[in-house]
Amino acid sequence: MRLEIRHSRMMVAAVLVGVLVASMVLMSVSAPDTGMTGAGKALGQAGFAYASGLRRFAAAVLWNRLEPLFHDYYEDTVLTDQLYMLPTIRMVTMLDPQFQQGYFVSAWIVRSRMGEEQGIAVARDGLVNNPQAGLMHANLLQLLMLADKDAYRPEIARLTYLIVGDSVEWHDEEERFEGLAIARDSLLSLGDDARAQAVATELARLRAEGIGLGDHDHDGDGKQDH
């Protein structure tokens, strides 16, 4: 019964989001092009910014409705078996293309259920919309490594050195630890043992501070990935 109620709430949220998006599209299409400048243009820009804020809010509402299901009802189900989440996650990323967790989660589900290339395509989409995000670099890097290290070697090398060279941004040190751990494995496969050892030293430092001690099973197969 609780699950049915939770799903019903999610459906209501999805409908509300749909109405919101449709109304914004309608306003955008029907609004006359007056060629205004100055104050009129500023008001138009403010309205667009307001609409963007509404889209991000709607995405957050959907995600907050979805996330408890990961833990409350499906904690014993591996992530890659939770195909039911994909339509809602896709709506989240459409509403807010900078919502990184949506790409991160869906890329692994798609990879498992639809194939490696499709999962990689989702990860690429996340990186295109979040070009400075370390999480998106690390996510794509790991999927490429799992798919074919030789075929993707140039791209794997580029992503790896961006991650270890501090050219990307992280939400927190936990996320950075994840990225560095993936990059270390990549450095070893590339034969750069010296740089891999330097990264391993940094990972050991972070562990000593209590960082990176959680679950690292990204593909949901019950095994730690690094």
Coordinates of N, CA and C in Angstrom, one line a residue:
M1 N 0.8 -1.2 0.0 CA 0.0 0.0 0.0 C 0.9 1.3 0.0
R2 N 1.9 1.3 0.8 CA 2.8 2.4 0.9 C 3.5 2.7 -0.5
L3 N 3.8 1.6 -1.1 CA 4.5 1.7 -2.4 C 3.5 2.3 -3.5
E4 N 2.2 1.8 -3.4 CA 1.2 2.4 -4.3 C 1.0 3.9 -4.1
I5 N 1.0 4.3 -2.8 CA 0.8 5.7 -2.5 C 2.0 6.5 -3.0
R6 N 3.2 5.9 -2.8 CA 4.4 6.6 -3.3 C 4.4 6.8 -4.8
H7 N 4.0 5.7 -5.5 CA 4.0 5.8 -7.0 C 2.9 6.8 -7.4
S8 N 1.8 6.8 -6.7 CA 0.7 7.8 -7.0 C 1.2 9.2 -6.9
R9 N 2.0 9.5 -5.8 CA 2.5 10.8 -5.6 C 3.5 11.2 -6.8
M10 N 4.3 10.2 -7.2 CA 5.2 10.5 -8.2 C 4.5 10.8 -9.5
M11 N 3.4 10.1 -9.8 CA 2.6 10.3 -11.0 C 2.0 11.7 -11.0
V12 N 1.5 12.1 -9.8 CA 0.9 13.5 -9.7 C 2.0 14.5 -9.9
A13 N 3.2 14.3 -9.3 CA 4.3 15.2 -9.5 C 4.7 15.3 -11.0
A14 N 4.7 14.1 -11.7 CA 5.0 14.1 -13.1 C 4.0 14.9 -13.9
V15 N 2.7 14.8 -13.6 CA 1.7 15.5 -14.3 C 1.9 17.0 -14.1
L16 N 2.1 17.4 -12.9 CA 2.3 18.8 -12.6 C 3.5 19.4 -13.3
V17 N 4.6 18.6 -13.4 CA 5.7 19.0 -14.2 C 5.4 19.2 -15.6
G18 N 4.6 18.2 -16.2 CA 4.2 18.3 -17.6 C 3.4 19.5 -17.9
V19 N 2.5 19.8 -17.0 CA 1.7 21.1 -17.1 C 2.6 22.3 -17.1
L20 N 3.6 22.3 -16.2 CA 4.5 23.4 -16.1 C 5.3 23.6 -17.4
V21 N 5.8 22.5 -17.9 CA 6.7 22.6 -19.1 C 5.8 23.0 -20.3
A22 N 4.6 22.5 -20.4 CA 3.7 22.8 -21.5 C 3.3 24.3 -21.4
S23 N 3.1 24.8 -20.2 CA 2.7 26.2 -20.1 C 3.9 27.1 -20.5
M24 N 5.1 26.7 -20.1 CA 6.2 27.6 -20.4 C 6.5 27.6 -21.9
V25 N 6.3 26.4 -22.6 CA 6.5 26.3 -24.0 C 5.4 27.2 -24.7
L26 N 4.2 27.1 -24.2 CA 3.1 27.9 -24.8 C 3.4 29.4 -24.7
M27 N 3.8 29.8 -23.5 CA 4.1 31.2 -23.3 C 5.3 31.7 -24.3
S28 N 6.3 30.8 -24.4 CA 7.4 31.1 -25.3 C 7.0 31.3 -26.7
V29 N 6.1 30.3 -27.2 CA 5.7 30.3 -28.6 C 4.8 31.5 -28.9
S30 N 3.9 31.8 -27.9 CA 2.8 32.8 -28.2 C 3.3 34.2 -27.9
A31 N 4.4 34.4 -27.2 CA 4.8 35.7 -26.9 C 5.3 36.5 -28.1
P32 N 4.8 37.7 -28.3 CA 5.1 38.4 -29.5 C 6.5 38.9 -29.5
D33 N 7.2 39.0 -30.7 CA 8.5 39.5 -30.7 C 8.4 41.0 -31.0
T34 N 8.6 41.8 -29.9 CA 8.4 43.3 -30.0 C 9.6 44.0 -30.4
G35 N 10.8 43.3 -30.3 CA 12.0 44.0 -30.6 C 12.4 45.0 -29.6
M36 N 11.9 44.8 -28.4 CA 12.2 45.8 -27.3 C 13.6 45.7 -26.8
T37 N 14.1 46.8 -26.4 CA 15.5 46.8 -25.7 C 15.3 47.5 -24.4
G38 N 16.4 47.6 -23.7 CA 16.4 48.3 -22.4 C 15.6 47.6 -21.4
A39 N 14.7 48.3 -20.7 CA 13.9 47.7 -19.7 C 13.1 46.6 -20.1
G40 N 12.5 46.7 -21.3 CA 11.7 45.6 -21.8 C 12.5 44.3 -22.0
K41 N 13.7 44.5 -22.6 CA 14.5 43.3 -22.8 C 14.9 42.7 -21.4
A42 N 15.2 43.6 -20.4 CA 15.6 43.1 -19.1 C 14.5 42.3 -18.5
L43 N 13.2 42.8 -18.7 CA 12.1 42.0 -18.1 C 12.0 40.7 -18.8
G44 N 12.2 40.6 -20.1 CA 12.1 39.4 -20.8 C 13.2 38.4 -20.3
Q45 N 14.4 38.9 -20.0 CA 15.5 38.0 -19.5 C 15.1 37.6 -18.1
A46 N 14.6 38.4 -17.3 CA 14.2 38.1 -16.0 C 13.1 37.0 -16.0
G47 N 12.2 37.1 -16.9 CA 11.1 36.1 -17.0 C 11.7 34.7 -17.5
F48 N 12.7 34.8 -18.4 CA 13.3 33.5 -18.8 C 14.1 32.9 -17.6
A49 N 14.8 33.7 -16.8 CA 15.5 33.2 -15.7 C 14.5 32.6 -14.7
Y50 N 13.4 33.2 -14.5 CA 12.4 32.7 -13.6 C 11.9 31.4 -14.1
A51 N 11.6 31.2 -15.4 CA 11.2 30.0 -15.9 C 12.2 28.9 -15.7
S52 N 13.5 29.3 -15.9 CA 14.6 28.3 -15.7 C 14.6 27.8 -14.3
G53 N 14.4 28.8 -13.3 CA 14.3 28.4 -11.9 C 13.2 27.4 -11.6
L54 N 12.0 27.6 -12.3 CA 10.9 26.7 -12.1 C 11.2 25.3 -12.6
R55 N 11.9 25.3 -13.8 CA 12.3 24.0 -14.3 C 13.2 23.2 -13.4
R56 N 14.2 23.9 -12.8 CA 15.1 23.3 -11.9 C 14.4 22.8 -10.6
F57 N 13.4 23.6 -10.2 CA 12.6 23.3 -9.0 C 11.8 22.0 -9.3
A58 N 11.2 22.0 -10.5 CA 10.4 20.8 -10.8 C 11.2 19.6 -10.9
A59 N 12.5 19.7 -11.5 CA 13.4 18.6 -11.5 C 13.7 18.1 -10.1
A60 N 14.0 19.0 -9.2 CA 14.3 18.6 -7.8 C 13.1 17.9 -7.2
V61 N 11.9 18.4 -7.4 CA 10.7 17.7 -6.9 C 10.6 16.3 -7.4
L62 N 10.8 16.1 -8.7 CA 10.7 14.7 -9.2 C 11.8 13.8 -8.6
W63 N 13.0 14.3 -8.5 CA 14.1 13.5 -8.0 C 13.9 13.2 -6.5
N64 N 13.4 14.1 -5.8 CA 13.1 13.9 -4.3 C 12.0 12.9 -4.1
R65 N 11.1 12.8 -5.1 CA 10.0 11.8 -5.1 C 10.6 10.4 -5.4
L66 N 11.6 10.4 -6.3 CA 12.1 9.2 -6.8 C 13.2 8.6 -5.9
E67 N 14.0 9.4 -5.3 CA 15.2 8.9 -4.5 C 14.8 8.0 -3.4
P68 N 13.7 8.3 -2.6 CA 13.4 7.3 -1.5 C 13.1 5.9 -1.9
L69 N 12.7 5.7 -3.1 CA 12.4 4.4 -3.6 C 13.6 3.6 -3.7
F70 N 14.8 4.3 -4.0 CA 16.1 3.5 -4.0 C 16.3 2.7 -2.8
H71 N 15.9 3.4 -1.6 CA 16.3 2.9 -0.3 C 15.2 2.2 0.4
D72 N 14.0 2.8 0.3 CA 12.9 2.2 1.1 C 12.3 0.9 0.6
Y73 N 12.3 0.8 -0.7 CA 11.6 -0.3 -1.3 C 12.5 -1.2 -2.2
Y74 N 13.5 -0.7 -2.7 CA 14.4 -1.5 -3.6 C 15.8 -1.6 -3.2
E75 N 16.1 -1.5 -1.9 CA 17.4 -1.5 -1.4 C 18.1 -2.9 -1.7
D76 N 17.3 -3.9 -1.9 CA 17.9 -5.2 -2.2 C 17.9 -5.5 -3.6
T77 N 17.5 -4.5 -4.5 CA 17.5 -4.7 -5.9 C 18.7 -3.9 -6.5
V78 N 19.5 -4.6 -7.3 CA 20.7 -3.8 -7.8 C 20.2 -2.7 -8.7
L79 N 21.0 -1.7 -8.7 CA 20.6 -0.4 -9.4 C 20.3 -0.7 -10.9
T80 N 21.0 -1.6 -11.5 CA 20.8 -1.8 -13.0 C 19.5 -2.6 -13.3
D81 N 18.8 -3.1 -12.3 CA 17.5 -3.7 -12.5 C 16.4 -2.8 -12.3
Q82 N 16.7 -1.5 -11.9 CA 15.6 -0.6 -11.6 C 15.2 0.2 -12.8
L83 N 14.8 -0.5 -13.8 CA 14.5 0.1 -15.1 C 13.3 1.1 -15.0
Y84 N 12.4 0.9 -14.1 CA 11.3 1.7 -13.9 C 11.6 3.2 -13.7
M85 N 12.8 3.5 -13.2 CA 13.2 4.8 -12.9 C 13.5 5.7 -14.1
L86 N 13.9 5.0 -15.3 CA 14.4 5.8 -16.4 C 13.5 6.9 -16.9
P87 N 12.2 6.7 -17.1 CA 11.4 7.8 -17.7 C 11.4 9.0 -16.8
T88 N 11.3 8.8 -15.5 CA 11.4 9.9 -14.5 C 12.7 10.6 -14.5
I89 N 13.8 9.8 -14.5 CA 15.1 10.4 -14.5 C 15.4 11.2 -15.8
R90 N 14.9 10.7 -16.9 CA 15.0 11.4 -18.2 C 14.3 12.8 -18.1
M91 N 13.1 12.8 -17.5 CA 12.4 14.0 -17.4 C 13.2 15.0 -16.5
V92 N 13.8 14.5 -15.4 CA 14.7 15.3 -14.6 C 15.8 16.0 -15.4
T93 N 16.5 15.2 -16.2 CA 17.6 15.8 -16.9 C 17.1 16.7 -18.1
M94 N 15.9 16.5 -18.6 CA 15.4 17.4 -19.6 C 15.0 18.7 -18.9
L95 N 14.5 18.7 -17.7 CA 14.1 19.9 -17.0 C 15.3 20.7 -16.5
D96 N 16.3 19.9 -16.1 CA 17.5 20.5 -15.5 C 18.8 19.7 -16.1
P97 N 19.3 20.2 -17.2 CA 20.4 19.5 -17.8 C 21.7 19.5 -17.0
Q98 N 21.7 20.3 -15.9 CA 22.9 20.3 -15.0 C 22.7 19.4 -13.8
F99 N 21.7 18.6 -13.8 CA 21.4 17.6 -12.7 C 22.2 16.4 -13.0
Q100 N 23.5 16.4 -12.4 CA 24.4 15.3 -12.7 C 24.0 13.9 -12.3
Q101 N 23.4 13.8 -11.1 CA 23.1 12.5 -10.6 C 22.1 11.7 -11.6
G102 N 21.3 12.5 -12.3 CA 20.4 11.8 -13.2 C 21.2 11.1 -14.3
Y103 N 22.2 11.7 -14.9 CA 23.0 11.1 -15.9 C 23.8 9.9 -15.3
F104 N 24.3 10.1 -14.1 CA 25.2 9.1 -13.5 C 24.4 7.8 -13.2
V105 N 23.2 8.0 -12.7 CA 22.4 6.8 -12.4 C 21.9 6.1 -13.7
S106 N 21.4 6.9 -14.6 CA 20.7 6.3 -15.8 C 21.7 5.7 -16.7
A107 N 22.9 6.2 -16.8 CA 23.9 5.7 -17.7 C 24.2 4.2 -17.3
W108 N 24.3 3.9 -16.0 CA 24.5 2.5 -15.6 C 23.3 1.6 -15.9
I109 N 22.1 2.1 -15.7 CA 20.9 1.3 -15.9 C 20.8 1.0 -17.4
V110 N 21.0 2.1 -18.2 CA 20.9 1.9 -19.7 C 22.0 0.9 -20.2
R111 N 23.2 1.0 -19.6 CA 24.3 0.1 -20.0 C 23.9 -1.3 -19.8
S112 N 23.3 -1.6 -18.6 CA 23.0 -2.9 -18.3 C 21.8 -3.5 -19.1
R113 N 20.9 -2.7 -19.4 CA 19.6 -3.2 -20.0 C 19.6 -3.0 -21.5
M114 N 20.4 -2.0 -22.0 CA 20.3 -1.7 -23.4 C 21.6 -1.8 -24.2
G115 N 22.7 -1.9 -23.5 CA 24.0 -2.1 -24.1 C 25.0 -1.0 -23.8
E116 N 26.2 -1.4 -23.9 CA 27.3 -0.5 -23.5 C 27.3 0.9 -24.3
E117 N 27.1 0.8 -25.6 CA 27.1 2.0 -26.4 C 26.0 3.0 -26.0
Q118 N 24.8 2.5 -25.6 CA 23.7 3.3 -25.2 C 24.1 4.0 -23.8
G119 N 24.7 3.2 -22.9 CA 25.1 3.7 -21.7 C 26.1 4.8 -21.8
I120 N 27.1 4.6 -22.7 CA 28.1 5.6 -23.0 C 27.5 6.9 -23.6
A121 N 26.5 6.7 -24.4 CA 25.8 7.9 -25.0 C 25.2 8.7 -23.9
V122 N 24.5 8.1 -22.9 CA 24.0 8.9 -21.8 C 25.1 9.6 -21.0
A123 N 26.2 8.9 -20.8 CA 27.3 9.6 -20.1 C 27.8 10.7 -20.9
R124 N 27.9 10.6 -22.2 CA 28.4 11.7 -23.0 C 27.5 12.9 -22.9
D125 N 26.2 12.6 -22.9 CA 25.2 13.7 -22.8 C 25.4 14.4 -21.5
G126 N 25.6 13.7 -20.5 CA 25.9 14.3 -19.2 C 27.1 15.2 -19.2
L127 N 28.2 14.8 -19.9 CA 29.4 15.6 -20.0 C 29.2 16.8 -20.8
V128 N 28.5 16.7 -21.9 CA 28.2 17.8 -22.8 C 27.5 18.9 -22.1
N129 N 26.5 18.5 -21.2 CA 25.7 19.5 -20.5 C 26.4 20.0 -19.2
N130 N 27.5 19.3 -18.8 CA 28.2 19.6 -17.6 C 29.7 19.5 -17.9
P131 N 30.3 20.3 -18.7 CA 31.6 20.1 -19.2 C 32.7 20.3 -18.2
Q132 N 32.5 20.9 -17.1 CA 33.5 21.0 -16.0 C 33.3 20.1 -14.9
A133 N 32.3 19.2 -14.9 CA 32.0 18.3 -13.8 C 32.9 17.1 -13.8
G134 N 33.6 17.0 -12.6 CA 34.4 15.8 -12.5 C 33.7 14.5 -12.5
L135 N 32.5 14.5 -11.9 CA 31.6 13.3 -11.8 C 31.3 12.8 -13.2
M136 N 31.0 13.7 -14.1 CA 30.7 13.4 -15.5 C 31.9 12.8 -16.3
H137 N 33.0 13.4 -16.0 CA 34.3 12.9 -16.6 C 34.6 11.5 -16.1
A138 N 34.5 11.3 -14.8 CA 34.8 10.0 -14.2 C 33.8 8.9 -14.6
N139 N 32.5 9.3 -14.8 CA 31.5 8.4 -15.2 C 31.7 7.9 -16.6
L140 N 32.0 8.8 -17.5 CA 32.3 8.4 -18.9 C 33.5 7.6 -19.0
L141 N 34.6 8.0 -18.2 CA 35.8 7.3 -18.2 C 35.6 5.8 -17.8
Q142 N 34.9 5.6 -16.7 CA 34.7 4.2 -16.3 C 33.9 3.3 -17.3
L143 N 32.9 3.9 -17.9 CA 32.1 3.2 -18.9 C 33.0 2.9 -20.1
L144 N 33.8 3.8 -20.5 CA 34.7 3.5 -21.7 C 35.7 2.4 -21.4
M145 N 36.2 2.4 -20.1 CA 37.2 1.4 -19.7 C 36.6 0.0 -19.7
L146 N 35.3 0.0 -19.2 CA 34.6 -1.3 -19.2 C 34.3 -1.8 -20.6
A147 N 34.0 -0.9 -21.5 CA 33.6 -1.3 -22.8 C 34.8 -1.8 -23.7
D148 N 35.8 -1.0 -23.8 CA 37.0 -1.4 -24.7 C 38.1 -0.4 -24.5
K149 N 39.1 -0.8 -23.6 CA 40.2 0.0 -23.3 C 41.1 0.4 -24.5
D150 N 41.2 -0.5 -25.4 CA 42.0 -0.3 -26.6 C 41.3 0.6 -27.6
A151 N 40.1 0.4 -27.9 CA 39.3 1.2 -28.9 C 39.2 2.6 -28.4
Y152 N 39.0 2.8 -27.1 CA 38.8 4.2 -26.6 C 40.0 4.8 -26.0
R153 N 41.2 4.2 -26.2 CA 42.4 4.6 -25.5 C 42.7 6.1 -25.6
P154 N 42.6 6.8 -26.7 CA 42.9 8.2 -26.7 C 41.9 9.0 -25.8
E155 N 40.6 8.7 -25.9 CA 39.7 9.4 -25.1 C 39.8 9.1 -23.6
I156 N 40.1 7.8 -23.3 CA 40.4 7.4 -21.9 C 41.6 8.2 -21.4
A157 N 42.6 8.3 -22.1 CA 43.8 9.1 -21.7 C 43.5 10.5 -21.4
R158 N 42.7 11.1 -22.4 CA 42.3 12.5 -22.2 C 41.5 12.8 -20.9
L159 N 40.5 11.9 -20.7 CA 39.7 12.1 -19.5 C 40.5 11.8 -18.3
T160 N 41.3 10.9 -18.3 CA 42.1 10.5 -17.1 C 43.0 11.7 -16.7
Y161 N 43.7 12.3 -17.6 CA 44.6 13.4 -17.2 C 43.9 14.7 -16.9
L162 N 42.7 14.8 -17.4 CA 41.9 16.0 -16.9 C 41.5 15.8 -15.5
I163 N 41.2 14.6 -15.1 CA 40.7 14.3 -13.7 C 41.9 14.4 -12.8
V164 N 43.0 13.9 -13.1 CA 44.2 13.9 -12.1 C 44.9 15.3 -12.2
G165 N 44.6 16.0 -13.2 CA 45.3 17.3 -13.3 C 44.5 18.5 -12.7
D166 N 43.5 18.2 -12.0 CA 42.7 19.2 -11.3 C 42.0 20.2 -12.3
S167 N 41.7 19.7 -13.5 CA 41.0 20.5 -14.5 C 39.5 20.5 -14.4
V168 N 39.0 19.7 -13.5 CA 37.5 19.6 -13.3 C 37.1 20.0 -11.9
E169 N 35.8 20.1 -11.8 CA 35.2 20.5 -10.5 C 34.5 19.3 -9.8
W170 N 34.6 19.3 -8.5 CA 33.9 18.3 -7.7 C 33.0 18.9 -6.7
H171 N 31.9 18.2 -6.4 CA 30.9 18.7 -5.4 C 31.6 18.6 -4.0
D172 N 32.3 17.6 -3.7 CA 32.9 17.4 -2.4 C 34.1 16.4 -2.6
E173 N 34.8 16.1 -1.5 CA 35.9 15.3 -1.5 C 35.6 13.8 -1.7
E174 N 34.4 13.4 -1.3 CA 33.9 12.0 -1.6 C 33.8 11.8 -3.1
E175 N 33.3 12.8 -3.8 CA 33.1 12.6 -5.2 C 34.5 12.7 -5.9
R176 N 35.4 13.5 -5.4 CA 36.8 13.6 -5.9 C 37.5 12.2 -5.7
F177 N 37.3 11.6 -4.5 CA 37.9 10.3 -4.2 C 37.5 9.3 -5.3
E178 N 36.2 9.3 -5.6 CA 35.7 8.3 -6.6 C 36.3 8.6 -7.9
G179 N 36.4 9.8 -8.3 CA 37.0 10.1 -9.6 C 38.5 9.7 -9.7
L180 N 39.2 10.0 -8.6 CA 40.7 9.7 -8.6 C 40.9 8.2 -8.6
A181 N 40.0 7.4 -7.9 CA 40.1 6.0 -7.9 C 39.9 5.4 -9.3
I182 N 39.0 5.9 -10.0 CA 38.8 5.5 -11.4 C 40.0 5.8 -12.2
A183 N 40.5 7.1 -12.1 CA 41.6 7.5 -12.8 C 42.9 6.7 -12.5
R184 N 43.0 6.3 -11.3 CA 44.2 5.5 -10.9 C 44.2 4.2 -11.7
D185 N 43.0 3.5 -11.7 CA 42.9 2.3 -12.5 C 43.2 2.5 -14.0
S186 N 42.8 3.7 -14.5 CA 43.1 4.0 -15.9 C 44.5 4.3 -16.1
L187 N 45.2 4.9 -15.2 CA 46.6 5.2 -15.3 C 47.4 3.9 -15.4
L188 N 47.0 2.9 -14.6 CA 47.7 1.6 -14.6 C 47.5 1.0 -15.9
S189 N 46.3 1.0 -16.5 CA 46.1 0.4 -17.8 C 46.8 1.1 -18.9
L190 N 47.1 2.4 -18.7 CA 47.8 3.2 -19.7 C 49.3 3.1 -19.6
G191 N 49.8 2.4 -18.5 CA 51.2 2.2 -18.3 C 51.9 3.3 -17.6
D192 N 51.2 4.3 -17.0 CA 51.8 5.4 -16.3 C 51.8 5.1 -14.8
D193 N 52.7 4.2 -14.5 CA 52.8 3.7 -13.1 C 53.2 4.8 -12.1
A194 N 54.0 5.7 -12.5 CA 54.5 6.8 -11.6 C 53.3 7.7 -11.2
R195 N 52.5 8.1 -12.2 CA 51.4 8.9 -11.9 C 50.3 8.2 -11.1
A196 N 50.2 6.9 -11.4 CA 49.2 6.1 -10.7 C 49.6 6.0 -9.2
Q197 N 50.9 5.9 -8.9 CA 51.4 5.8 -7.6 C 51.1 7.1 -6.8
A198 N 51.3 8.2 -7.5 CA 51.0 9.5 -6.9 C 49.6 9.7 -6.6
V199 N 48.7 9.2 -7.5 CA 47.3 9.2 -7.2 C 46.9 8.3 -6.0
A200 N 47.6 7.1 -6.0 CA 47.3 6.2 -4.9 C 47.7 6.8 -3.5
T201 N 48.8 7.6 -3.5 CA 49.2 8.3 -2.3 C 48.1 9.3 -1.9
E202 N 47.6 10.0 -2.8 CA 46.5 11.0 -2.5 C 45.3 10.2 -2.0
L203 N 45.0 9.1 -2.6 CA 43.8 8.3 -2.1 C 44.0 7.8 -0.7
A204 N 45.2 7.4 -0.4 CA 45.5 6.9 1.0 C 45.4 8.1 2.0
R205 N 45.8 9.3 1.6 CA 45.6 10.4 2.4 C 44.2 10.7 2.7
L206 N 43.4 10.6 1.7 CA 41.9 10.9 1.8 C 41.3 9.8 2.7
R207 N 41.7 8.6 2.6 CA 41.1 7.5 3.4 C 41.5 7.8 4.9
A208 N 42.7 8.2 5.1 CA 43.1 8.5 6.5 C 42.2 9.6 7.1
E209 N 41.6 10.4 6.3 CA 40.7 11.5 6.8 C 39.3 11.0 6.8
G210 N 39.1 9.7 6.6 CA 37.7 9.2 6.6 C 36.9 9.3 5.3
I211 N 37.6 9.7 4.3 CA 36.9 9.9 3.0 C 37.1 8.6 2.1
G212 N 36.1 8.3 1.4 CA 36.2 7.2 0.4 C 36.0 5.8 1.1
L213 N 35.3 5.7 2.2 CA 35.1 4.5 2.9 C 33.8 3.8 2.6
G214 N 33.0 4.4 1.7 CA 31.6 3.9 1.4 C 31.6 2.9 0.3
D215 N 30.4 2.8 -0.3 CA 30.1 1.8 -1.3 C 30.7 2.3 -2.7
H216 N 31.4 1.4 -3.4 CA 31.9 1.8 -4.7 C 31.5 0.8 -5.8
D217 N 30.3 0.3 -5.6 CA 29.7 -0.6 -6.6 C 28.8 0.2 -7.5
H218 N 29.5 0.8 -8.6 CA 28.8 1.7 -9.5 C 27.8 0.9 -10.4
D219 N 28.2 -0.3 -10.8 CA 27.4 -1.0 -11.8 C 26.3 -1.9 -11.2
G220 N 26.2 -1.9 -9.9 CA 25.2 -2.6 -9.2 C 25.3 -4.1 -9.3
D221 N 26.5 -4.7 -9.5 CA 26.6 -6.1 -9.6 C 27.0 -6.8 -8.3
G222 N 27.0 -6.0 -7.2 CA 27.3 -6.6 -6.0 C 28.8 -6.7 -5.6
K223 N 29.7 -6.2 -6.6 CA 31.1 -6.2 -6.4 C 31.6 -4.8 -6.4
Q224 N 32.6 -4.5 -5.6 CA 33.3 -3.2 -5.6 C 34.0 -3.0 -6.9
D225 N 33.9 -1.8 -7.5 CA 34.5 -1.5 -8.8 C 35.9 -1.0 -8.7
H226 N 36.3 -0.6 -7.5 CA 37.7 -0.1 -7.3 C 38.0 0.0 -5.8

